XYZ file of C-alpha atoms in Angstrom:
563
model
C 127.836 88.980 -7.773
C 125.265 87.068 -5.672
C 124.849 83.552 -6.964
C 122.368 81.231 -5.257
C 121.594 77.634 -6.218
C 118.139 76.726 -4.876
C 115.320 74.422 -5.907
C 111.813 75.694 -6.544
C 110.511 74.014 -3.393
C 112.766 76.269 -1.331
C 111.684 79.582 -2.859
C 108.786 80.066 -0.451
C 111.021 79.351 2.552
C 113.675 81.732 1.212
C 111.225 84.607 1.627
C 110.696 83.922 5.326
C 112.886 85.685 7.863
C 114.373 83.018 10.139
C 115.330 83.227 13.764
C 119.061 82.863 14.347
C 120.020 80.087 16.757
C 123.230 78.256 17.549
C 121.580 74.827 17.457
C 121.383 74.475 13.702
C 122.426 76.196 10.486
C 119.517 78.192 9.155
C 120.914 78.438 5.650
C 120.994 74.630 5.240
C 117.592 73.811 6.798
C 115.006 72.006 4.711
C 117.292 71.610 1.733
C 116.318 68.019 1.098
C 115.294 68.905 -2.431
C 118.662 70.392 -3.274
C 120.161 67.063 -4.253
C 120.175 68.109 -7.894
C 122.595 70.989 -7.372
C 124.970 71.561 -10.293
C 128.452 70.119 -10.185
C 131.088 72.843 -10.485
C 134.721 72.413 -11.388
C 136.344 75.737 -10.311
C 139.636 76.765 -11.865
C 140.086 73.462 -13.683
C 140.485 71.322 -10.560
C 140.612 67.655 -11.639
C 137.979 66.522 -9.127
C 134.497 67.994 -9.382
C 133.122 69.639 -6.229
C 129.443 69.579 -5.284
C 128.578 73.006 -3.924
C 125.749 73.369 -1.457
C 123.813 76.622 -1.558
C 124.764 79.533 0.674
C 121.614 81.614 0.989
C 122.580 84.941 2.508
C 119.105 85.934 3.697
C 118.624 82.703 5.649
C 122.114 82.669 7.064
C 121.986 86.243 8.387
C 118.388 86.492 9.510
C 117.534 89.992 10.703
C 121.083 91.148 9.843
C 120.540 90.501 6.143
C 119.910 94.212 5.434
C 123.461 95.121 6.499
C 125.958 94.879 3.605
C 128.775 92.372 3.985
C 131.328 95.164 4.171
C 129.340 96.703 7.039
C 129.367 93.439 8.991
C 133.073 92.854 8.415
C 134.238 96.441 8.962
C 131.897 97.737 11.688
C 130.388 94.821 13.625
C 132.857 91.930 13.689
C 135.736 94.052 15.093
C 133.683 94.467 18.281
C 133.673 90.706 18.905
C 136.212 88.734 20.875
C 137.869 85.731 19.266
C 135.581 83.434 21.246
C 132.493 85.340 20.122
C 133.666 85.298 16.522
C 134.156 81.527 16.655
C 130.704 81.065 18.172
C 129.232 83.268 15.470
C 130.793 81.064 12.800
C 128.838 78.064 14.140
C 125.437 79.737 13.646
C 125.277 79.357 9.877
C 127.435 78.805 6.848
C 126.905 82.442 5.913
C 128.363 83.639 9.210
C 131.131 81.069 8.864
C 132.232 82.529 5.544
C 132.002 86.156 6.681
C 133.719 85.540 10.020
C 136.749 84.058 8.264
C 137.588 87.355 6.583
C 141.360 87.467 6.279
C 141.705 91.114 7.317
C 140.340 90.353 10.777
C 142.350 87.202 11.404
C 145.462 88.845 9.996
C 145.171 91.571 12.634
C 144.605 88.937 15.347
C 147.808 87.225 14.215
C 149.794 90.492 14.274
C 148.521 91.451 17.726
C 149.141 88.098 19.404
C 152.349 86.984 17.722
C 153.748 90.108 16.026
C 156.236 88.700 13.492
C 156.681 85.317 15.179
C 154.524 83.199 12.909
C 154.792 81.235 9.681
C 151.998 81.914 7.247
C 150.154 78.869 5.952
C 146.956 78.460 3.870
C 144.953 81.361 5.352
C 145.181 83.890 8.165
C 142.669 82.008 10.314
C 144.595 78.781 9.846
C 147.869 80.604 10.560
C 146.447 82.097 13.770
C 145.080 78.779 15.083
C 148.182 76.823 14.121
C 150.548 79.376 15.699
C 148.406 79.555 18.819
C 148.492 75.816 19.430
C 152.202 75.628 18.658
C 152.804 78.228 21.347
C 150.496 76.486 23.789
C 152.569 73.343 23.348
C 155.622 75.443 24.163
C 153.969 76.338 27.497
C 153.441 80.026 26.793
C 151.068 80.685 29.665
C 149.890 84.055 28.388
C 148.090 82.260 25.539
C 146.287 79.725 27.691
C 143.212 81.953 27.757
C 142.772 81.256 24.056
C 142.070 77.542 24.555
C 138.383 78.088 25.239
C 138.173 80.713 22.524
C 139.336 78.254 19.895
C 137.319 75.215 20.919
C 134.564 76.121 18.468
C 136.826 76.669 15.459
C 135.728 74.372 12.658
C 139.042 72.851 11.686
C 137.487 71.034 8.757
C 136.858 74.442 7.228
C 140.477 75.546 7.503
C 141.622 73.619 4.439
C 142.403 75.510 1.289
C 139.295 76.135 -0.797
C 138.619 78.079 -3.950
C 135.947 80.741 -4.024
C 132.588 79.068 -4.663
C 129.591 81.365 -4.763
C 128.815 84.441 -2.720
C 128.325 88.199 -2.727
C 130.077 90.847 -4.773
C 132.097 92.026 -1.735
C 133.750 88.655 -1.229
C 133.948 87.891 -4.929
C 135.755 91.158 -5.685
C 138.239 90.526 -2.885
C 138.820 86.954 -4.044
C 139.158 87.962 -7.659
C 141.794 90.644 -6.952
C 143.728 88.132 -4.864
C 143.902 85.792 -7.855
C 144.632 88.214 -10.684
C 147.106 87.144 -13.332
C 149.593 89.958 -12.773
C 150.985 89.864 -16.323
C 147.839 91.685 -17.414
C 149.156 94.767 -15.560
C 152.342 94.875 -17.629
C 152.476 97.584 -20.290
C 153.573 97.476 -23.943
C 154.500 101.170 -23.744
C 156.158 103.665 -21.396
C 155.393 107.331 -20.833
C 158.752 107.639 -19.063
C 161.940 107.798 -21.148
C 164.471 105.001 -20.754
C 168.113 105.930 -21.304
C 171.243 103.761 -20.871
C 173.713 105.196 -18.373
C 176.365 105.212 -21.135
C 174.347 107.877 -22.993
C 173.491 110.100 -20.017
C 176.181 112.316 -18.491
C 175.743 114.038 -15.135
C 175.254 117.396 -16.888
C 172.620 115.959 -19.249
C 170.744 114.366 -16.372
C 170.831 117.599 -14.384
C 169.699 119.868 -17.228
C 167.207 117.565 -18.947
C 165.569 115.892 -15.938
C 166.620 117.036 -12.472
C 166.330 120.793 -12.944
C 162.987 120.596 -14.725
C 161.701 117.843 -12.383
C 161.002 115.239 -15.052
C 161.030 111.486 -14.302
C 163.366 109.170 -16.223
C 164.458 105.527 -16.156
C 168.204 104.841 -16.341
C 169.336 101.386 -17.474
C 172.646 99.506 -17.046
C 173.480 101.568 -13.953
C 173.286 98.961 -11.192
C 174.347 95.782 -12.996
C 177.780 95.828 -11.341
C 176.425 96.209 -7.817
C 177.119 93.296 -5.517
C 173.456 93.577 -4.505
C 172.391 92.684 -8.046
C 173.500 89.133 -7.290
C 173.306 88.902 -3.502
C 169.767 90.352 -3.288
C 168.081 87.943 -5.661
C 165.300 86.427 -3.541
C 166.841 83.005 -2.832
C 170.333 84.433 -2.290
C 168.895 87.075 0.032
C 167.130 84.338 2.017
C 170.364 82.369 2.443
C 172.322 85.411 3.584
C 169.770 87.473 5.524
C 167.094 84.954 6.511
C 167.488 85.649 10.238
C 167.479 89.448 9.917
C 164.271 91.072 11.165
C 162.833 93.758 8.897
C 160.094 96.336 9.416
C 156.953 96.070 7.305
C 154.201 98.491 6.333
C 151.612 96.725 8.515
C 150.742 97.838 12.034
C 150.418 95.967 15.310
C 147.436 97.494 17.097
C 146.497 95.881 20.402
C 143.360 98.002 20.630
C 141.955 96.449 17.462
C 139.715 94.556 17.139
C 137.980 96.977 19.468
C 137.000 94.494 22.139
C 140.311 92.689 22.431
C 141.109 91.377 25.904
C 143.730 94.088 26.379
C 141.304 96.815 25.359
C 138.570 95.519 27.670
C 140.993 95.514 30.600
C 142.121 99.017 29.648
C 138.526 100.313 29.638
C 137.866 98.644 32.972
C 140.965 100.189 34.596
C 140.151 103.570 33.072
C 136.604 103.450 34.463
C 137.892 102.494 37.928
C 140.520 105.234 37.873
C 143.466 102.820 37.976
C 146.984 103.598 36.747
C 147.101 103.230 32.946
C 150.876 103.414 32.518
C 151.071 99.621 32.196
C 149.291 99.998 28.840
C 151.818 102.471 27.413
C 153.601 99.758 25.434
C 150.407 98.754 23.621
C 148.490 102.030 23.341
C 150.466 103.166 20.335
C 150.557 101.324 17.073
C 153.905 100.140 15.795
C 155.098 98.479 12.630
C 155.087 94.718 12.353
C 158.590 93.241 12.126
C 159.357 89.847 10.598
C 162.442 87.729 10.105
C 163.010 87.404 6.396
C 162.788 83.594 6.486
C 159.218 83.918 7.832
C 158.421 86.688 5.375
C 159.761 84.585 2.493
C 157.304 81.791 3.302
C 154.469 84.323 3.469
C 155.673 85.931 0.244
C 155.413 82.626 -1.630
C 152.114 81.374 -0.180
C 149.911 84.380 0.563
C 146.732 85.188 -1.312
C 146.144 88.596 0.296
C 144.500 91.270 -1.791
C 146.981 93.775 -0.298
C 150.020 91.778 0.911
C 152.459 92.729 3.652
C 155.301 94.871 2.291
C 158.804 95.154 3.784
C 159.613 98.866 3.955
C 162.595 99.235 6.282
C 164.461 102.511 6.785
C 166.930 101.005 9.291
C 168.088 98.013 7.265
C 171.681 99.249 7.260
C 171.761 99.461 11.051
C 170.431 95.890 11.289
C 173.125 94.434 9.052
C 175.916 96.672 7.761
C 176.692 94.233 4.953
C 173.592 95.506 3.163
C 175.067 99.002 2.900
C 178.249 97.648 1.350
C 176.423 95.853 -1.443
C 175.107 98.902 -3.271
C 176.320 102.453 -3.854
C 174.725 105.847 -4.369
C 174.735 106.552 -8.139
C 176.935 109.475 -9.215
C 173.862 111.473 -10.296
C 172.727 111.701 -6.663
C 175.879 112.327 -4.627
C 174.867 115.840 -3.513
C 172.494 115.814 -0.533
C 172.053 118.921 1.613
C 170.270 116.942 4.324
C 173.497 114.999 4.797
C 175.679 118.124 4.517
C 173.611 120.518 6.628
C 171.776 118.483 9.266
C 173.223 116.737 12.299
C 172.832 112.975 12.049
C 170.233 112.860 14.833
C 168.056 115.440 13.042
C 168.279 114.011 9.541
C 164.916 112.652 8.347
C 164.630 109.044 7.200
C 166.183 108.838 3.770
C 166.784 105.245 2.627
C 164.639 102.125 2.519
C 164.956 98.464 1.637
C 161.746 97.550 -0.178
C 160.671 93.917 -0.635
C 157.226 92.725 -1.614
C 155.276 90.012 -3.440
C 152.959 90.489 -6.391
C 149.945 92.725 -5.586
C 151.851 94.647 -2.887
C 152.761 98.283 -3.413
C 152.248 101.849 -2.229
C 149.215 104.113 -2.494
C 149.327 107.556 -4.097
C 151.826 109.648 -2.167
C 154.483 112.326 -2.548
C 157.961 111.896 -1.102
C 158.457 113.604 2.284
C 159.458 117.302 2.354
C 159.207 117.383 -1.472
C 162.537 115.558 -1.764
C 163.492 113.724 -4.937
C 164.107 109.982 -4.938
C 165.714 107.201 -6.884
C 164.584 103.580 -6.830
C 166.861 100.759 -8.037
C 165.120 97.454 -8.810
C 167.071 94.248 -8.233
C 164.454 91.683 -9.255
C 160.807 91.536 -10.344
C 158.701 94.197 -12.090
C 157.068 97.378 -10.771
C 154.214 99.258 -12.427
C 154.571 102.999 -11.754
C 151.922 105.683 -12.128
C 152.714 109.417 -11.919
C 150.832 112.694 -11.647
C 152.432 116.155 -11.592
C 151.695 118.144 -8.451
C 148.701 120.113 -9.756
C 147.219 117.713 -12.294
C 145.638 114.644 -10.684
C 142.496 112.566 -11.089
C 139.237 113.901 -9.639
C 139.144 111.411 -6.749
C 142.688 112.402 -5.712
C 141.952 116.101 -6.152
C 139.129 115.875 -3.614
C 141.207 113.781 -1.191
C 144.145 116.230 -1.370
C 141.970 119.226 -0.537
C 140.381 117.401 2.398
C 143.784 116.297 3.674
C 145.425 119.745 3.574
C 143.556 121.103 6.597
C 143.852 117.805 8.419
C 147.615 117.689 7.882
C 147.969 121.274 9.106
C 146.136 120.299 12.320
C 148.351 117.212 12.728
C 151.486 119.348 12.371
C 150.238 121.876 14.938
C 149.404 119.091 17.397
C 152.838 117.498 16.902
C 154.683 120.761 17.518
C 152.561 121.444 20.591
C 153.327 117.995 21.983
C 157.071 118.344 21.274
C 157.144 121.746 22.972
C 155.402 120.421 26.084
C 157.856 117.522 26.253
C 160.887 119.809 25.994
C 159.460 122.206 28.568
C 159.150 119.272 30.935
C 162.787 118.313 30.285
C 163.799 121.955 30.862
C 162.089 122.014 34.255
C 163.759 118.728 35.211
C 167.176 120.172 34.305
C 167.658 117.702 31.455
C 167.681 120.456 28.803
C 169.782 123.619 28.767
C 167.439 125.887 26.806
C 164.283 125.986 24.733
C 164.152 127.676 21.333
C 160.620 128.985 20.889
C 161.097 129.577 17.166
C 161.458 125.836 16.584
C 157.766 125.365 17.420
C 156.265 128.335 15.586
C 155.084 128.102 11.988
C 155.058 131.582 10.464
C 154.009 130.513 6.965
C 150.258 129.999 7.305
C 149.836 128.451 3.855
C 148.655 124.861 4.021
C 151.358 122.274 3.244
C 150.861 119.778 0.445
C 150.064 116.460 2.151
C 152.617 113.766 1.430
C 149.997 111.075 2.024
C 146.351 110.953 1.012
C 143.786 108.311 1.966
C 142.924 106.418 -1.210
C 142.529 102.940 -2.643
C 145.345 100.415 -2.635
C 147.163 100.084 -5.999
C 145.426 96.948 -7.267
C 142.046 98.421 -6.335
C 142.760 101.821 -7.904
C 143.949 100.210 -11.138
C 140.738 98.202 -11.467
C 138.375 101.030 -10.562
C 139.371 104.713 -10.326
C 141.978 104.258 -13.065
C 139.285 103.951 -15.736
C 137.374 106.917 -14.342
C 140.584 108.976 -14.616
C 141.066 107.931 -18.233
C 137.459 108.721 -19.138
C 137.772 112.197 -17.580
C 140.950 112.980 -19.522
C 143.281 112.679 -16.526
C 145.309 109.628 -17.372
C 148.486 109.296 -15.295
C 151.956 108.861 -16.727
C 152.792 105.164 -16.621
C 155.692 102.771 -17.030
C 156.926 99.366 -15.937
C 160.325 99.159 -14.265
C 162.301 95.977 -14.949
C 165.232 94.373 -13.074
C 168.433 96.383 -13.300
C 166.634 99.667 -13.979
C 166.752 102.784 -11.805
C 163.865 105.254 -11.847
C 164.216 108.926 -10.914
C 161.199 110.349 -9.049
C 161.299 114.187 -9.112
C 160.143 116.546 -6.361
C 156.438 117.209 -6.180
C 155.213 114.252 -8.233
C 152.440 112.035 -6.915
C 153.217 108.389 -7.559
C 151.780 104.933 -6.971
C 153.546 101.574 -7.319
C 152.174 98.062 -7.884
C 154.512 95.067 -7.757
C 153.848 92.584 -10.548
C 156.234 89.918 -9.198
C 158.251 89.218 -6.075
C 160.449 92.315 -5.979
C 163.531 93.595 -4.155
C 164.590 97.237 -4.439
C 166.501 99.941 -2.621
C 165.464 103.587 -2.640
C 166.817 106.872 -1.268
C 165.486 110.410 -0.940
C 167.653 113.514 -1.248
C 167.718 117.299 -1.264
C 170.097 118.808 -3.850
C 170.685 122.029 -5.766
C 167.772 121.346 -8.126
C 165.082 120.928 -5.489
C 166.353 122.563 -2.280
C 164.092 125.600 -2.811
C 161.028 123.324 -2.919
C 162.214 121.403 0.120
C 162.771 124.606 2.112
C 159.321 125.963 1.223
C 157.781 122.742 2.501
C 159.879 122.650 5.675
C 158.844 126.119 6.852
C 155.215 124.935 6.731
C 155.744 121.776 8.738
C 159.090 121.698 10.621
C 160.600 125.084 11.661
C 163.604 123.429 13.321
C 164.683 121.556 10.190
C 164.108 124.688 8.092
C 166.422 126.639 10.404
C 169.123 123.954 10.334
C 168.936 123.756 6.533
C 169.269 127.508 5.885
C 172.112 127.843 8.397
C 173.875 124.862 6.824
C 173.478 126.315 3.340
C 174.937 129.590 4.618
C 177.917 127.648 5.972
C 178.405 125.993 2.583
C 178.090 129.287 0.721
C 174.911 128.003 -1.005
C 172.320 130.303 0.571
C 171.536 131.896 -2.795
C 169.768 128.674 -3.784
C 166.860 129.525 -1.463
C 167.369 133.241 -0.723
C 164.456 134.413 -2.870
C 162.124 132.107 -0.905
C 163.160 133.450 2.528
C 161.956 136.349 4.631
C 164.437 139.022 5.679
C 164.362 137.653 9.206
C 165.287 134.168 7.962
C 168.109 135.539 5.804
C 169.624 137.375 8.760
C 169.307 134.278 10.963
C 171.209 132.205 8.399
C 173.953 134.795 7.788
C 174.515 135.338 11.504
C 174.559 131.652 12.406
C 176.218 129.724 9.543
C 177.023 126.104 10.364
C 179.040 123.383 8.695
C 178.110 119.809 9.586
C 179.853 117.871 6.822
C 181.673 119.308 3.821
C 182.542 115.897 2.356
């Protein structure tokens, strides 16, 4: 959508390619005849707003041939904050593009991590937080004073979308969707009250055949069902810091001050160890009281999502307020693996409307259950070998890439342990823990694809038209959904939601888990088969093992936890 309001006297000037200067705004020059612009009342605001024209070609000059997405994704990240602010003063077109929330959101993460309170927009949040910290005499932010002197504070107030290109319109429109339109009047997934589903029925009718199901009335007696309602959770856990799905990356935008200093030191051959703490990305962490404010005020197309696997270690009260349902008590990862080797298995999941998770499969082909305390979740499912065409292509591309990532990880781990062995910090090195004998490509647990709200407004309809509609359902408060091994799934939150989820490896899926482990983690595969031998359960995976693996398990049975 590219709406322009211009008078006929401007049409000839619109065709001329202007020279970009910082002395005046090219896209507002010679608009004396634009006094008769239409009055627009967006979204029913009581006071009419006179909109001046934003003419892209004039505002961008010789850059007009580059799509907006190209400018935002590939050019702006190479600018410093000061340069970005200067750019915004060239024209109203550059002002609009340079205020893209994705860029200023990353600036906010990098400078303040989780120590900010979201307000109005990400640019406003960044500037406000910066000046608050300057007033608190944080000397490391003094260098930003000059960078921010050109910020147009009058443009930081909350505005509705007025008129611009399809890139910005699409982003704005998704950020303002009425989420009730994503609710469903039907469900492809069965819903069964816990009173009508015994353990044996669940095992035979769903778990063994890997079929998803929603169980109702199962969690209503949990303490969490009351204590984890949003406002109650804020009162009780407001000062607890939780991990989110967003990353702090000090090397992005690409010409950040830290990155420029890093390149300079690298070129001069200086010691780079001082950059170790910023060279790797890490997850953004926020206190829940700050996240709550963001949750209520944000207009992000893809909001920040709390996804914390260590919530129980941060506050043990959280673990005492829910319990593992009786359908899921058996877990061979807990029984067979030492605590330090057990993969991540439980998560506290909190997110506002529009947040969610892309298409993925649970790690190591484990099964999962997800108990929803408040809000609504839209779920989409595909069986392992029947997906939409866009996902089919992405999965095939990702298989080889994931195999290379696994090989590189094992190589790095081996080098690290060899170093520890030489330093006398390790007694021995087991070569078989770094050798993958199964050369078949593992199924990637993650595939690069659109975010949920984008997929549901684009690729979703292509999937339906090609006869590859996913299974769908909406999960409501108090419901628990069972996600079987090997199912691709995507989740979109329709409201502010709080949930807890756990992954497990049991008698119904341990053969699938083992087959995945031997392709990606030989050490865990060895620990699992030896643990199963110790429990007398080796027959569950025996037909999927080589003779060498069977002998290893029988000769080295272990028992970690029989309870």
